[in-house]
């Protein structure tokens, strides 16, 4: 399986510093050498991702296709701009759409967001509106249970609703490990169906113990590894494992 590079692997670095790591060979125990064919630009990196930097990344790494993920910083002020808040952060989404077009990106994925900002159906409608703004496919990344049930798409039932909505989506398998731990069950059939669907545009892989989204490198197989063969071949798989904590670089 071809697993691509998310700059979430290098949290705390500036976007351009993290991108320099694309020149290294990075190997993960479960997935082998990471591919630079597709690269995810993420909120874990510092600095403003403006048009000049977007142009520079495209020029310096012509073999890589860049795309934005979640609330990557595209404005001077930091925003938690999730799909639930599409109407609340219109200026962020407008700027992000310009950067996405500058990158020539074919997709964008955003977190489903907060119940305080939207209902699940409103968030799904926001994803459709966001796709119109970006001019490319936009996918909803589901989340996981937290105290107070604050996050949208944090139960198996809500993942089923996203699947049945007709909206494209990203599956973060580490999020599902947290959900499986909290719910004491694994909806394996649903996960297989979601992974194999043509509307699954991204799959994110990293490890955790089920208690939080720790973005650890996958060094041994988790329960969901057996489902990886189900992934839609057109979906892009990104590793979000943190290589600043434990490097395996040749």
Short mmCIF file of C-alpha atoms in Angstrom, two decimals:
data_model
loop_
_atom_site.label_atom_id
_atom_site.label_comp_id
_atom_site.label_asym_id
_atom_site.label_seq_id
_atom_site.Cartn_x
_atom_site.Cartn_y
_atom_site.Cartn_z
CA UNK A 1 0.00 0.00 0.00
CA UNK A 2 1.28 3.45 -0.95
CA UNK A 3 1.29 5.63 2.19
CA UNK A 4 1.97 9.31 1.65
CA UNK A 5 3.52 12.05 3.67
CA UNK A 6 1.59 14.40 5.94
CA UNK A 7 3.57 17.30 7.32
CA UNK A 8 1.84 16.42 10.61
CA UNK A 9 4.81 14.05 10.89
CA UNK A 10 6.90 17.13 11.75
CA UNK A 11 4.77 19.15 14.22
CA UNK A 12 6.16 22.40 15.55
CA UNK A 13 8.26 23.17 12.46
CA UNK A 14 7.43 25.93 10.02
CA UNK A 15 5.69 24.76 6.85
CA UNK A 16 8.82 25.22 4.75
CA UNK A 17 11.01 23.44 7.31
CA UNK A 18 8.65 20.49 7.45
CA UNK A 19 8.56 20.39 3.64
CA UNK A 20 12.36 20.10 3.58
CA UNK A 21 11.95 16.68 5.20
CA UNK A 22 10.47 15.51 1.89
CA UNK A 23 14.07 15.28 0.70
CA UNK A 24 14.76 12.58 3.28
CA UNK A 25 13.77 8.92 3.09
CA UNK A 26 11.32 8.25 5.92
CA UNK A 27 10.46 4.65 6.79
CA UNK A 28 7.71 3.39 9.10
CA UNK A 29 7.68 -0.16 10.51
CA UNK A 30 4.14 -0.94 9.34
CA UNK A 31 4.14 0.89 6.01
CA UNK A 32 7.70 1.05 4.75
CA UNK A 33 9.02 4.11 2.93
CA UNK A 34 6.58 7.01 2.84
CA UNK A 35 5.70 8.43 -0.56
CA UNK A 36 5.95 12.11 -1.42
CA UNK A 37 3.51 11.83 -4.34
CA UNK A 38 0.85 13.57 -2.23
CA UNK A 39 1.59 15.88 0.71
CA UNK A 40 -0.79 17.19 3.34
CA UNK A 41 -0.29 20.76 4.66
CA UNK A 42 -1.53 20.90 8.24
CA UNK A 43 -2.27 23.13 11.27
CA UNK A 44 0.50 21.45 13.30
CA UNK A 45 3.11 23.54 11.43
CA UNK A 46 3.94 27.16 12.24
CA UNK A 47 3.74 30.31 10.17
CA UNK A 48 1.21 31.69 7.72
CA UNK A 49 0.75 29.62 4.58
CA UNK A 50 0.33 32.44 2.10
CA UNK A 51 0.26 32.55 -1.67
CA UNK A 52 4.01 33.15 -2.01
CA UNK A 53 4.82 30.12 0.13
CA UNK A 54 2.29 28.01 -1.77
CA UNK A 55 3.97 29.01 -5.04
CA UNK A 56 7.38 28.21 -3.57
CA UNK A 57 6.34 24.73 -2.44
CA UNK A 58 4.90 23.92 -5.86
CA UNK A 59 8.08 25.15 -7.58
CA UNK A 60 10.52 23.39 -5.24
CA UNK A 61 8.68 20.05 -5.13
CA UNK A 62 7.21 19.56 -8.62
CA UNK A 63 6.81 15.79 -8.13
CA UNK A 64 4.55 16.28 -5.09
CA UNK A 65 0.87 17.22 -5.13
CA UNK A 66 0.03 19.40 -2.14
CA UNK A 67 -3.36 19.76 -0.46
CA UNK A 68 -4.67 21.56 2.62
CA UNK A 69 -6.00 19.78 5.67
CA UNK A 70 -8.23 21.13 8.44
CA UNK A 71 -7.58 24.61 9.83
CA UNK A 72 -4.06 25.07 8.49
CA UNK A 73 -3.00 28.65 9.17
CA UNK A 74 -3.72 30.76 6.10
CA UNK A 75 -4.49 34.03 7.93
CA UNK A 76 -2.35 35.98 10.43
CA UNK A 77 -4.68 35.04 13.30
CA UNK A 78 -5.14 31.41 14.23
CA UNK A 79 -8.60 29.95 13.63
CA UNK A 80 -10.33 26.74 14.57
CA UNK A 81 -12.17 26.80 11.25
CA UNK A 82 -14.00 23.49 11.06
CA UNK A 83 -16.72 22.57 8.59
CA UNK A 84 -19.28 23.18 11.34
CA UNK A 85 -18.17 26.83 11.32
CA UNK A 86 -18.17 27.43 7.58
CA UNK A 87 -20.46 30.44 7.92
CA UNK A 88 -18.66 31.78 11.01
CA UNK A 89 -15.21 31.75 9.41
CA UNK A 90 -16.05 32.68 5.86
CA UNK A 91 -12.89 34.79 5.49
CA UNK A 92 -10.71 31.82 6.48
CA UNK A 93 -12.43 29.50 4.01
CA UNK A 94 -12.21 32.13 1.28
CA UNK A 95 -8.46 32.50 1.80
CA UNK A 96 -7.95 28.75 2.11
CA UNK A 97 -9.76 28.25 -1.19
CA UNK A 98 -7.36 30.68 -2.87
CA UNK A 99 -4.32 28.87 -1.44
CA UNK A 100 -5.80 25.51 -2.45
CA UNK A 101 -6.26 26.70 -6.02
CA UNK A 102 -2.72 28.10 -6.02
CA UNK A 103 -1.43 24.67 -5.03
CA UNK A 104 -3.47 23.05 -7.80
CA UNK A 105 -5.03 20.84 -5.13
CA UNK A 106 -7.66 18.32 -6.17
CA UNK A 107 -9.10 17.86 -2.66
CA UNK A 108 -9.49 19.43 0.76
CA UNK A 109 -10.47 17.71 4.00
CA UNK A 110 -11.78 19.44 7.12
CA UNK A 111 -12.79 18.33 10.58
CA UNK A 112 -16.50 17.92 11.16
CA UNK A 113 -16.25 20.32 14.11
CA UNK A 114 -18.38 21.31 17.07
CA UNK A 115 -22.01 20.71 18.00
CA UNK A 116 -22.11 24.30 19.30
CA UNK A 117 -21.66 25.57 15.74
CA UNK A 118 -23.93 23.31 13.70
CA UNK A 119 -26.08 20.22 13.62
CA UNK A 120 -24.74 17.21 11.76
CA UNK A 121 -26.97 17.91 8.75
CA UNK A 122 -25.95 21.58 8.72
CA UNK A 123 -22.29 20.57 8.81
CA UNK A 124 -22.80 18.21 5.87
CA UNK A 125 -24.48 21.01 3.94
CA UNK A 126 -21.51 23.25 4.81
CA UNK A 127 -19.20 20.63 3.27
CA UNK A 128 -21.19 20.80 0.03
CA UNK A 129 -20.98 24.61 0.04
CA UNK A 130 -17.27 24.43 0.80
CA UNK A 131 -16.74 22.19 -2.24
CA UNK A 132 -18.40 24.84 -4.41
CA UNK A 133 -16.09 27.51 -2.96
CA UNK A 134 -12.89 25.45 -3.33
CA UNK A 135 -13.77 24.13 -6.77
CA UNK A 136 -12.66 20.64 -5.79
CA UNK A 137 -13.87 17.69 -3.78
CA UNK A 138 -14.18 18.42 -0.04
CA UNK A 139 -14.22 15.61 2.49
CA UNK A 140 -15.51 15.48 6.08
CA UNK A 141 -13.11 14.02 8.62
CA UNK A 142 -15.03 12.48 11.52
CA UNK A 143 -13.87 12.76 15.11
CA UNK A 144 -14.16 10.80 18.38
CA UNK A 145 -15.81 11.00 21.82
CA UNK A 146 -14.64 13.71 24.25
CA UNK A 147 -15.97 14.94 27.57
CA UNK A 148 -19.31 16.68 27.17
CA UNK A 149 -19.99 15.11 23.75
CA UNK A 150 -18.85 18.34 22.09
CA UNK A 151 -17.67 17.00 18.73
CA UNK A 152 -19.74 16.14 15.68
CA UNK A 153 -19.28 12.69 14.09
CA UNK A 154 -18.03 11.06 17.27
CA UNK A 155 -20.26 7.97 17.41
CA UNK A 156 -20.72 4.95 15.17
CA UNK A 157 -24.24 6.15 14.38
CA UNK A 158 -22.97 9.52 13.16
CA UNK A 159 -20.30 7.86 11.02
CA UNK A 160 -23.14 5.85 9.48
CA UNK A 161 -25.01 9.11 8.79
CA UNK A 162 -21.99 10.59 7.03
CA UNK A 163 -21.67 7.41 4.97
CA UNK A 164 -25.33 7.59 3.93
CA UNK A 165 -25.25 11.36 3.22
CA UNK A 166 -23.56 11.18 -0.17
CA UNK A 167 -20.87 13.63 1.01
CA UNK A 168 -17.18 12.71 0.47
CA UNK A 169 -15.18 12.01 3.60
CA UNK A 170 -11.81 11.17 5.13
CA UNK A 171 -11.41 8.24 7.52
CA UNK A 172 -8.88 8.74 10.32
CA UNK A 173 -8.32 5.21 11.63
CA UNK A 174 -6.67 6.50 14.79
CA UNK A 175 -9.88 8.41 15.55
CA UNK A 176 -11.83 5.19 15.11
CA UNK A 177 -9.52 3.46 17.59
CA UNK A 178 -10.50 6.07 20.20
CA UNK A 179 -14.18 5.55 19.34
CA UNK A 180 -13.82 1.77 19.53
CA UNK A 181 -12.16 2.06 22.94
CA UNK A 182 -14.82 4.44 24.29
CA UNK A 183 -17.78 2.48 22.89
CA UNK A 184 -16.33 -0.98 23.68
CA UNK A 185 -17.11 -2.18 20.17
CA UNK A 186 -15.69 -2.16 16.67
CA UNK A 187 -18.09 -1.64 13.76
CA UNK A 188 -15.86 -3.54 11.36
CA UNK A 189 -18.44 -3.91 8.58
CA UNK A 190 -19.21 -0.19 8.57
CA UNK A 191 -15.52 0.70 8.51
CA UNK A 192 -14.87 -1.68 5.60
CA UNK A 193 -17.81 -0.25 3.66
CA UNK A 194 -16.66 3.32 4.27
CA UNK A 195 -13.06 2.55 3.30
CA UNK A 196 -14.05 0.85 0.06
CA UNK A 197 -16.54 3.52 -1.06
CA UNK A 198 -15.53 5.87 -3.89
CA UNK A 199 -16.45 8.82 -1.63
CA UNK A 200 -13.59 7.93 0.72
CA UNK A 201 -11.02 10.40 -0.58
CA UNK A 202 -8.43 10.13 2.23
CA UNK A 203 -7.39 7.68 4.93
CA UNK A 204 -5.22 8.86 7.84
CA UNK A 205 -3.08 6.42 9.81
CA UNK A 206 -1.25 6.83 13.12
CA UNK A 207 -1.25 5.00 16.43
CA UNK A 208 -2.66 5.61 19.90
CA UNK A 209 -3.75 3.57 22.91
CA UNK A 210 -7.40 4.57 22.54
CA UNK A 211 -7.24 7.31 25.16
CA UNK A 212 -6.37 10.22 22.86
CA UNK A 213 -5.21 11.31 19.41
CA UNK A 214 -1.48 10.97 20.05
CA UNK A 215 -0.28 10.74 16.41
CA UNK A 216 2.25 8.03 17.18
CA UNK A 217 4.11 6.20 14.42
CA UNK A 218 2.56 2.77 13.75
CA UNK A 219 5.18 0.31 14.98
CA UNK A 220 2.85 -2.69 15.38
CA UNK A 221 -0.48 -3.61 13.86
CA UNK A 222 -3.73 -2.38 15.37
CA UNK A 223 -7.19 -3.96 14.86
CA UNK A 224 -7.85 -1.81 11.80
CA UNK A 225 -4.74 -2.95 9.91
CA UNK A 226 -6.67 -5.98 8.68
CA UNK A 227 -9.09 -3.59 6.93
CA UNK A 228 -6.51 -1.68 4.91
CA UNK A 229 -6.96 -3.97 1.92
CA UNK A 230 -10.52 -2.62 1.66
CA UNK A 231 -9.40 0.94 0.89
CA UNK A 232 -10.74 2.48 -2.31
CA UNK A 233 -7.71 2.54 -4.65
CA UNK A 234 -8.36 6.19 -5.52
CA UNK A 235 -8.15 7.29 -1.87
CA UNK A 236 -4.90 8.87 -0.71
CA UNK A 237 -3.48 7.34 2.48
CA UNK A 238 -1.53 9.74 4.72
CA UNK A 239 0.61 8.85 7.72
CA UNK A 240 0.25 11.39 10.52
CA UNK A 241 2.75 9.63 12.80
CA UNK A 242 5.02 12.04 14.69
CA UNK A 243 8.60 11.50 13.52
CA UNK A 244 9.97 14.22 15.78
CA UNK A 245 9.36 11.91 18.74
CA UNK A 246 10.93 8.86 17.17
CA UNK A 247 12.77 9.19 13.89
CA UNK A 248 13.31 6.35 11.45
CA UNK A 249 15.10 8.20 8.69
CA UNK A 250 17.64 6.83 6.23
#
